[in-house]
Amino acid sequence: MNNYFAGIKTIEELRKKYRELLKQYHPDNDGGSVEVTQEIIAEYDRTFADLSKENKSGESSSYDDEAENEAFKSIINDIIHINADIEIIGTWIWIHVGYEYRELLKSVGFKFAPKKKCWCWHYGEYKRYHKKEVSLAEIRMKYGSQTVHNKSKQFALD
């Protein structure tokens, strides 16, 4: 049995590694395999459960909600084949892509943010607590950002 998530200490690291592995082994990609993808998902679930237990006994984390985790995995699986830049900022997923993926993105729960000119997804209901417009640059500075550049099925993670 492979140990795809060896050395992972946080849920953020786990999610980053999960995205990297799916980009490499997802059946929609060249060289991908259903069996390997299923192994990765099963190991991800076990590792997530272990890390969640650690977080509950120590520090609290916004990622320890099982329903949010399942939604995140589902969304990543649905969009991993899109030829676009995918950005993870905090618990939000932002996709910088044109009109061609509109129907797919809407069907999996993304909303278009016209002022930011990109699609976004967030688990659950979002309630805005202020009236000030916040730019993506300001959001990136506050929460950090990971970008996946997808160029014709060739992926690189910043």
C-alpha atoms as an extended CHARMM CRD file, in Angstrom:
* protein
*
       158  EXT
         1         1  MET       CA              0.0000000000        0.0000000000        0.0000000000  PROA      1               0.0000000000
         2         2  ASN       CA              1.3080000000        3.4430000000       -0.9330000000  PROA      2               0.0000000000
         3         3  ASN       CA              1.7080000000        6.1790000000        1.6060000000  PROA      3               0.0000000000
         4         4  TYR       CA              0.7450000000        9.2050000000       -0.4910000000  PROA      4               0.0000000000
         5         5  PHE       CA              0.4200000000       11.5420000000        2.4860000000  PROA      5               0.0000000000
         6         6  ALA       CA              3.5550000000       10.6620000000        4.4690000000  PROA      6               0.0000000000
         7         7  GLY       CA              4.8810000000       13.5620000000        6.4990000000  PROA      7               0.0000000000
         8         8  ILE       CA              1.6790000000       15.6230000000        6.2800000000  PROA      8               0.0000000000
         9         9  LYS       CA              1.1450000000       17.5480000000        9.5240000000  PROA      9               0.0000000000
        10        10  THR       CA             -1.7570000000       19.9260000000        8.7900000000  PROA      10              0.0000000000
        11        11  ILE       CA             -5.0490000000       19.8290000000        6.9290000000  PROA      11              0.0000000000
        12        12  GLU       CA             -3.8170000000       22.6240000000        4.6590000000  PROA      12              0.0000000000
        13        13  GLU       CA             -0.8050000000       20.4880000000        3.6510000000  PROA      13              0.0000000000
        14        14  LEU       CA             -3.1190000000       17.5060000000        3.1950000000  PROA      14              0.0000000000
        15        15  ARG       CA             -5.4120000000       19.4060000000        0.8310000000  PROA      15              0.0000000000
        16        16  LYS       CA             -2.4790000000       20.7580000000       -1.1680000000  PROA      16              0.0000000000
        17        17  LYS       CA             -1.0150000000       17.2610000000       -1.5820000000  PROA      17              0.0000000000
        18        18  TYR       CA             -4.4730000000       15.8630000000       -2.4510000000  PROA      18              0.0000000000
        19        19  ARG       CA             -4.8420000000       18.3780000000       -5.3060000000  PROA      19              0.0000000000
        20        20  GLU       CA             -1.3450000000       17.5650000000       -6.5790000000  PROA      20              0.0000000000
        21        21  LEU       CA             -2.0190000000       13.8190000000       -6.5280000000  PROA      21              0.0000000000
        22        22  LEU       CA             -5.3900000000       14.1340000000       -8.2490000000  PROA      22              0.0000000000
        23        23  LYS       CA             -3.8490000000       16.2440000000      -10.9970000000  PROA      23              0.0000000000
        24        24  GLN       CA             -1.3680000000       13.4720000000      -11.5910000000  PROA      24              0.0000000000
        25        25  TYR       CA             -3.5440000000       10.3570000000      -11.1730000000  PROA      25              0.0000000000
        26        26  HSD       CA             -7.1500000000       11.4020000000      -11.9380000000  PROA      26              0.0000000000
        27        27  PRO       CA             -8.6810000000        9.1630000000      -14.6590000000  PROA      27              0.0000000000
        28        28  ASP       CA             -9.5110000000       12.2170000000      -16.8220000000  PROA      28              0.0000000000
        29        29  ASN       CA             -5.7900000000       12.9680000000      -17.1500000000  PROA      29              0.0000000000
        30        30  ASP       CA             -3.2350000000       11.1580000000      -19.2710000000  PROA      30              0.0000000000
        31        31  GLY       CA             -1.7170000000        8.3510000000      -17.2460000000  PROA      31              0.0000000000
        32        32  GLY       CA             -4.5100000000        8.5110000000      -14.6740000000  PROA      32              0.0000000000
        33        33  SER       CA             -6.1570000000        5.5000000000      -13.1250000000  PROA      33              0.0000000000
        34        34  VAL       CA             -9.4330000000        4.8570000000      -11.3010000000  PROA      34              0.0000000000
        35        35  GLU       CA             -7.7730000000        2.3840000000       -8.9270000000  PROA      35              0.0000000000
        36        36  VAL       CA             -4.9710000000        4.7470000000       -7.9100000000  PROA      36              0.0000000000
        37        37  THR       CA             -7.4390000000        7.6320000000       -7.5100000000  PROA      37              0.0000000000
        38        38  GLN       CA             -9.5810000000        5.4720000000       -5.2170000000  PROA      38              0.0000000000
        39        39  GLU       CA             -6.5010000000        4.6010000000       -3.1310000000  PROA      39              0.0000000000
        40        40  ILE       CA             -5.6220000000        8.3040000000       -2.8470000000  PROA      40              0.0000000000
        41        41  ILE       CA             -9.1700000000        9.2150000000       -1.7810000000  PROA      41              0.0000000000
        42        42  ALA       CA             -9.2770000000        6.4290000000        0.8330000000  PROA      42              0.0000000000
        43        43  GLU       CA             -5.9160000000        7.4450000000        2.2730000000  PROA      43              0.0000000000
        44        44  TYR       CA             -6.9640000000       11.1190000000        2.2300000000  PROA      44              0.0000000000
        45        45  ASP       CA            -10.0690000000       10.2520000000        4.2660000000  PROA      45              0.0000000000
        46        46  ARG       CA             -8.0090000000        8.3240000000        6.8430000000  PROA      46              0.0000000000
        47        47  THR       CA             -5.4100000000       11.0810000000        7.1110000000  PROA      47              0.0000000000
        48        48  PHE       CA             -8.0930000000       13.7740000000        7.3600000000  PROA      48              0.0000000000
        49        49  ALA       CA             -9.7930000000       11.8750000000       10.1910000000  PROA      49              0.0000000000
        50        50  ASP       CA             -6.4840000000       11.5750000000       12.0560000000  PROA      50              0.0000000000
        51        51  LEU       CA             -5.6280000000       15.2550000000       11.6080000000  PROA      51              0.0000000000
        52        52  SER       CA             -9.1520000000       16.2890000000       12.6340000000  PROA      52              0.0000000000
        53        53  LYS       CA             -8.8300000000       14.3160000000       15.8910000000  PROA      53              0.0000000000
        54        54  GLU       CA             -5.5180000000       16.0580000000       16.5970000000  PROA      54              0.0000000000
        55        55  ASN       CA             -7.0620000000       19.4720000000       15.8900000000  PROA      55              0.0000000000
        56        56  LYS       CA            -10.0500000000       18.7940000000       18.1530000000  PROA      56              0.0000000000
        57        57  SER       CA             -7.7940000000       17.7630000000       21.0170000000  PROA      57              0.0000000000
        58        58  GLY       CA             -5.4700000000       20.7360000000       20.4990000000  PROA      58              0.0000000000
        59        59  GLU       CA             -6.0160000000       23.8070000000       18.3860000000  PROA      59              0.0000000000
        60        60  SER       CA             -9.3050000000       24.4820000000       16.6680000000  PROA      60              0.0000000000
        61        61  SER       CA             -9.4620000000       24.5650000000       12.8790000000  PROA      61              0.0000000000
        62        62  SER       CA            -12.0160000000       25.7880000000       10.3900000000  PROA      62              0.0000000000
        63        63  TYR       CA            -11.2680000000       22.6740000000        8.3390000000  PROA      63              0.0000000000
        64        64  ASP       CA            -12.3960000000       20.0560000000       10.8610000000  PROA      64              0.0000000000
        65        65  ASP       CA            -15.9930000000       19.9560000000        9.6480000000  PROA      65              0.0000000000
        66        66  GLU       CA            -16.5640000000       16.6320000000        7.8650000000  PROA      66              0.0000000000
        67        67  ALA       CA            -19.3020000000       17.9980000000        5.5810000000  PROA      67              0.0000000000
        68        68  GLU       CA            -17.0510000000       20.8370000000        4.4250000000  PROA      68              0.0000000000
        69        69  ASN       CA            -14.2830000000       18.3410000000        3.7440000000  PROA      69              0.0000000000
        70        70  GLU       CA            -16.5420000000       16.1640000000        1.6030000000  PROA      70              0.0000000000
        71        71  ALA       CA            -17.7850000000       19.1960000000       -0.3280000000  PROA      71              0.0000000000
        72        72  PHE       CA            -14.2180000000       20.3650000000       -0.9370000000  PROA      72              0.0000000000
        73        73  LYS       CA            -13.1680000000       16.9360000000       -2.2450000000  PROA      73              0.0000000000
        74        74  SER       CA            -16.2060000000       16.7570000000       -4.5070000000  PROA      74              0.0000000000
        75        75  ILE       CA            -15.5690000000       20.2030000000       -5.9970000000  PROA      75              0.0000000000
        76        76  ILE       CA            -11.8900000000       19.4680000000       -6.6380000000  PROA      76              0.0000000000
        77        77  ASN       CA            -12.8380000000       16.2020000000       -8.3670000000  PROA      77              0.0000000000
        78        78  ASP       CA            -15.4050000000       18.0080000000      -10.5360000000  PROA      78              0.0000000000
        79        79  ILE       CA            -13.0750000000       20.7790000000      -11.7170000000  PROA      79              0.0000000000
        80        80  ILE       CA             -9.6430000000       19.1430000000      -11.7870000000  PROA      80              0.0000000000
        81        81  HSD       CA             -9.7800000000       18.6490000000      -15.5800000000  PROA      81              0.0000000000
        82        82  ILE       CA            -10.5710000000       22.3010000000      -16.3960000000  PROA      82              0.0000000000
        83        83  ASN       CA             -7.8710000000       24.0430000000      -18.4120000000  PROA      83              0.0000000000
        84        84  ALA       CA             -7.7000000000       27.1460000000      -16.1940000000  PROA      84              0.0000000000
        85        85  ASP       CA             -5.9610000000       28.7030000000      -13.2400000000  PROA      85              0.0000000000
        86        86  ILE       CA             -7.4740000000       27.4990000000       -9.9600000000  PROA      86              0.0000000000
        87        87  GLU       CA             -6.6870000000       29.4790000000       -6.8280000000  PROA      87              0.0000000000
        88        88  ILE       CA             -7.3220000000       28.4450000000       -3.2340000000  PROA      88              0.0000000000
        89        89  ILE       CA             -7.6330000000       31.4140000000       -0.8810000000  PROA      89              0.0000000000
        90        90  GLY       CA             -8.5570000000       30.4380000000        2.6520000000  PROA      90              0.0000000000
        91        91  THR       CA            -11.6090000000       28.1800000000        2.3340000000  PROA      91              0.0000000000
        92        92  TRP       CA            -12.6070000000       29.6240000000       -1.0520000000  PROA      92              0.0000000000
        93        93  ILE       CA            -11.8390000000       28.2450000000       -4.5100000000  PROA      93              0.0000000000
        94        94  TRP       CA            -11.4470000000       30.8480000000       -7.2770000000  PROA      94              0.0000000000
        95        95  ILE       CA            -11.2390000000       29.9510000000      -10.9660000000  PROA      95              0.0000000000
        96        96  HSD       CA             -9.9090000000       32.4050000000      -13.5110000000  PROA      96              0.0000000000
        97        97  VAL       CA            -11.5290000000       31.1390000000      -16.6980000000  PROA      97              0.0000000000
        98        98  GLY       CA            -13.6820000000       32.4270000000      -19.5070000000  PROA      98              0.0000000000
        99        99  TYR       CA            -17.1880000000       31.6360000000      -20.6010000000  PROA      99              0.0000000000
       100       100  GLU       CA            -16.5440000000       28.0890000000      -21.9080000000  PROA      100             0.0000000000
       101       101  TYR       CA            -16.8800000000       26.4140000000      -18.4910000000  PROA      101             0.0000000000
       102       102  ARG       CA            -19.8480000000       28.4900000000      -17.3130000000  PROA      102             0.0000000000
       103       103  GLU       CA            -22.4150000000       25.6690000000      -17.2250000000  PROA      103             0.0000000000
       104       104  LEU       CA            -20.1050000000       23.2140000000      -15.4880000000  PROA      104             0.0000000000
       105       105  LEU       CA            -19.0960000000       25.7290000000      -12.8330000000  PROA      105             0.0000000000
       106       106  LYS       CA            -22.6900000000       26.7590000000      -12.1600000000  PROA      106             0.0000000000
       107       107  SER       CA            -23.7660000000       23.1170000000      -11.9220000000  PROA      107             0.0000000000
       108       108  VAL       CA            -21.2280000000       22.3670000000       -9.1520000000  PROA      108             0.0000000000
       109       109  GLY       CA            -22.0620000000       25.4800000000       -7.1350000000  PROA      109             0.0000000000
       110       110  PHE       CA            -19.6890000000       28.2000000000       -8.3340000000  PROA      110             0.0000000000
       111       111  LYS       CA            -20.8910000000       31.7760000000       -8.5950000000  PROA      111             0.0000000000
       112       112  PHE       CA            -19.4780000000       34.4320000000      -10.8810000000  PROA      112             0.0000000000
       113       113  ALA       CA            -17.9650000000       37.4560000000       -9.1230000000  PROA      113             0.0000000000
       114       114  PRO       CA            -18.2710000000       40.2050000000      -11.7350000000  PROA      114             0.0000000000
       115       115  LYS       CA            -16.0880000000       42.7450000000       -9.9220000000  PROA      115             0.0000000000
       116       116  LYS       CA            -13.3100000000       40.1930000000       -9.5300000000  PROA      116             0.0000000000
       117       117  LYS       CA            -13.9600000000       38.7240000000      -13.0110000000  PROA      117             0.0000000000
       118       118  CYS       CA            -13.6960000000       35.1140000000      -11.8810000000  PROA      118             0.0000000000
       119       119  TRP       CA            -15.7440000000       32.2290000000      -10.4970000000  PROA      119             0.0000000000
       120       120  CYS       CA            -15.7710000000       31.3940000000       -6.7890000000  PROA      120             0.0000000000
       121       121  TRP       CA            -16.9500000000       28.5860000000       -4.5190000000  PROA      121             0.0000000000
       122       122  HSD       CA            -17.3060000000       28.5320000000       -0.7560000000  PROA      122             0.0000000000
       123       123  TYR       CA            -18.7730000000       25.8520000000        1.4620000000  PROA      123             0.0000000000
       124       124  GLY       CA            -22.1450000000       26.7270000000        2.9720000000  PROA      124             0.0000000000
       125       125  GLU       CA            -23.8810000000       30.0500000000        3.1290000000  PROA      125             0.0000000000
       126       126  TYR       CA            -21.7660000000       33.1670000000        2.9940000000  PROA      126             0.0000000000
       127       127  LYS       CA            -22.7960000000       36.2060000000        4.9860000000  PROA      127             0.0000000000
       128       128  ARG       CA            -21.0130000000       39.4430000000        4.3170000000  PROA      128             0.0000000000
       129       129  TYR       CA            -20.3170000000       41.3930000000        7.5040000000  PROA      129             0.0000000000
       130       130  HSD       CA            -19.2690000000       44.6990000000        5.9610000000  PROA      130             0.0000000000
       131       131  LYS       CA            -20.1850000000       46.9270000000        3.0310000000  PROA      131             0.0000000000
       132       132  LYS       CA            -16.6370000000       47.6010000000        1.8720000000  PROA      132             0.0000000000
       133       133  GLU       CA            -15.5980000000       46.0150000000       -1.4320000000  PROA      133             0.0000000000
       134       134  VAL       CA            -12.4940000000       43.8710000000       -0.9120000000  PROA      134             0.0000000000
       135       135  SER       CA            -10.1480000000       43.1080000000       -3.8070000000  PROA      135             0.0000000000
       136       136  LEU       CA             -8.6690000000       39.6730000000       -4.4830000000  PROA      136             0.0000000000
       137       137  ALA       CA             -5.2380000000       41.1190000000       -3.7020000000  PROA      137             0.0000000000
       138       138  GLU       CA             -6.4190000000       42.1430000000       -0.2210000000  PROA      138             0.0000000000
       139       139  ILE       CA             -8.0090000000       38.7280000000        0.3260000000  PROA      139             0.0000000000
       140       140  ARG       CA             -4.7790000000       37.0110000000       -0.7590000000  PROA      140             0.0000000000
       141       141  MET       CA             -2.7570000000       39.1320000000        1.6690000000  PROA      141             0.0000000000
       142       142  LYS       CA             -5.0620000000       38.2340000000        4.5530000000  PROA      142             0.0000000000
       143       143  TYR       CA             -5.4990000000       34.4750000000        3.9420000000  PROA      143             0.0000000000
       144       144  GLY       CA             -2.6350000000       33.4490000000        1.6660000000  PROA      144             0.0000000000
       145       145  SER       CA             -3.0710000000       31.8500000000       -1.7170000000  PROA      145             0.0000000000
       146       146  GLN       CA             -2.1810000000       28.7150000000       -3.6430000000  PROA      146             0.0000000000
       147       147  THR       CA             -2.5200000000       28.7730000000       -7.4180000000  PROA      147             0.0000000000
       148       148  VAL       CA             -2.6730000000       25.8140000000       -9.7450000000  PROA      148             0.0000000000
       149       149  HSD       CA             -1.6540000000       26.6660000000      -13.3040000000  PROA      149             0.0000000000
       150       150  ASN       CA             -3.2600000000       24.2400000000      -15.7260000000  PROA      150             0.0000000000
       151       151  LYS       CA             -1.7240000000       24.3520000000      -19.1530000000  PROA      151             0.0000000000
       152       152  SER       CA             -3.0770000000       21.6240000000      -21.4500000000  PROA      152             0.0000000000
       153       153  LYS       CA             -3.1170000000       18.9760000000      -18.7180000000  PROA      153             0.0000000000
       154       154  GLN       CA              0.3600000000       20.0330000000      -17.5060000000  PROA      154             0.0000000000
       155       155  PHE       CA              0.0590000000       21.2350000000      -13.9280000000  PROA      155             0.0000000000
       156       156  ALA       CA              2.3460000000       23.2140000000      -11.6800000000  PROA      156             0.0000000000
       157       157  LEU       CA              1.5500000000       24.3450000000       -8.1590000000  PROA      157             0.0000000000
       158       158  ASP       CA              2.9540000000       27.6470000000       -6.8870000000  PROA      158             0.0000000000
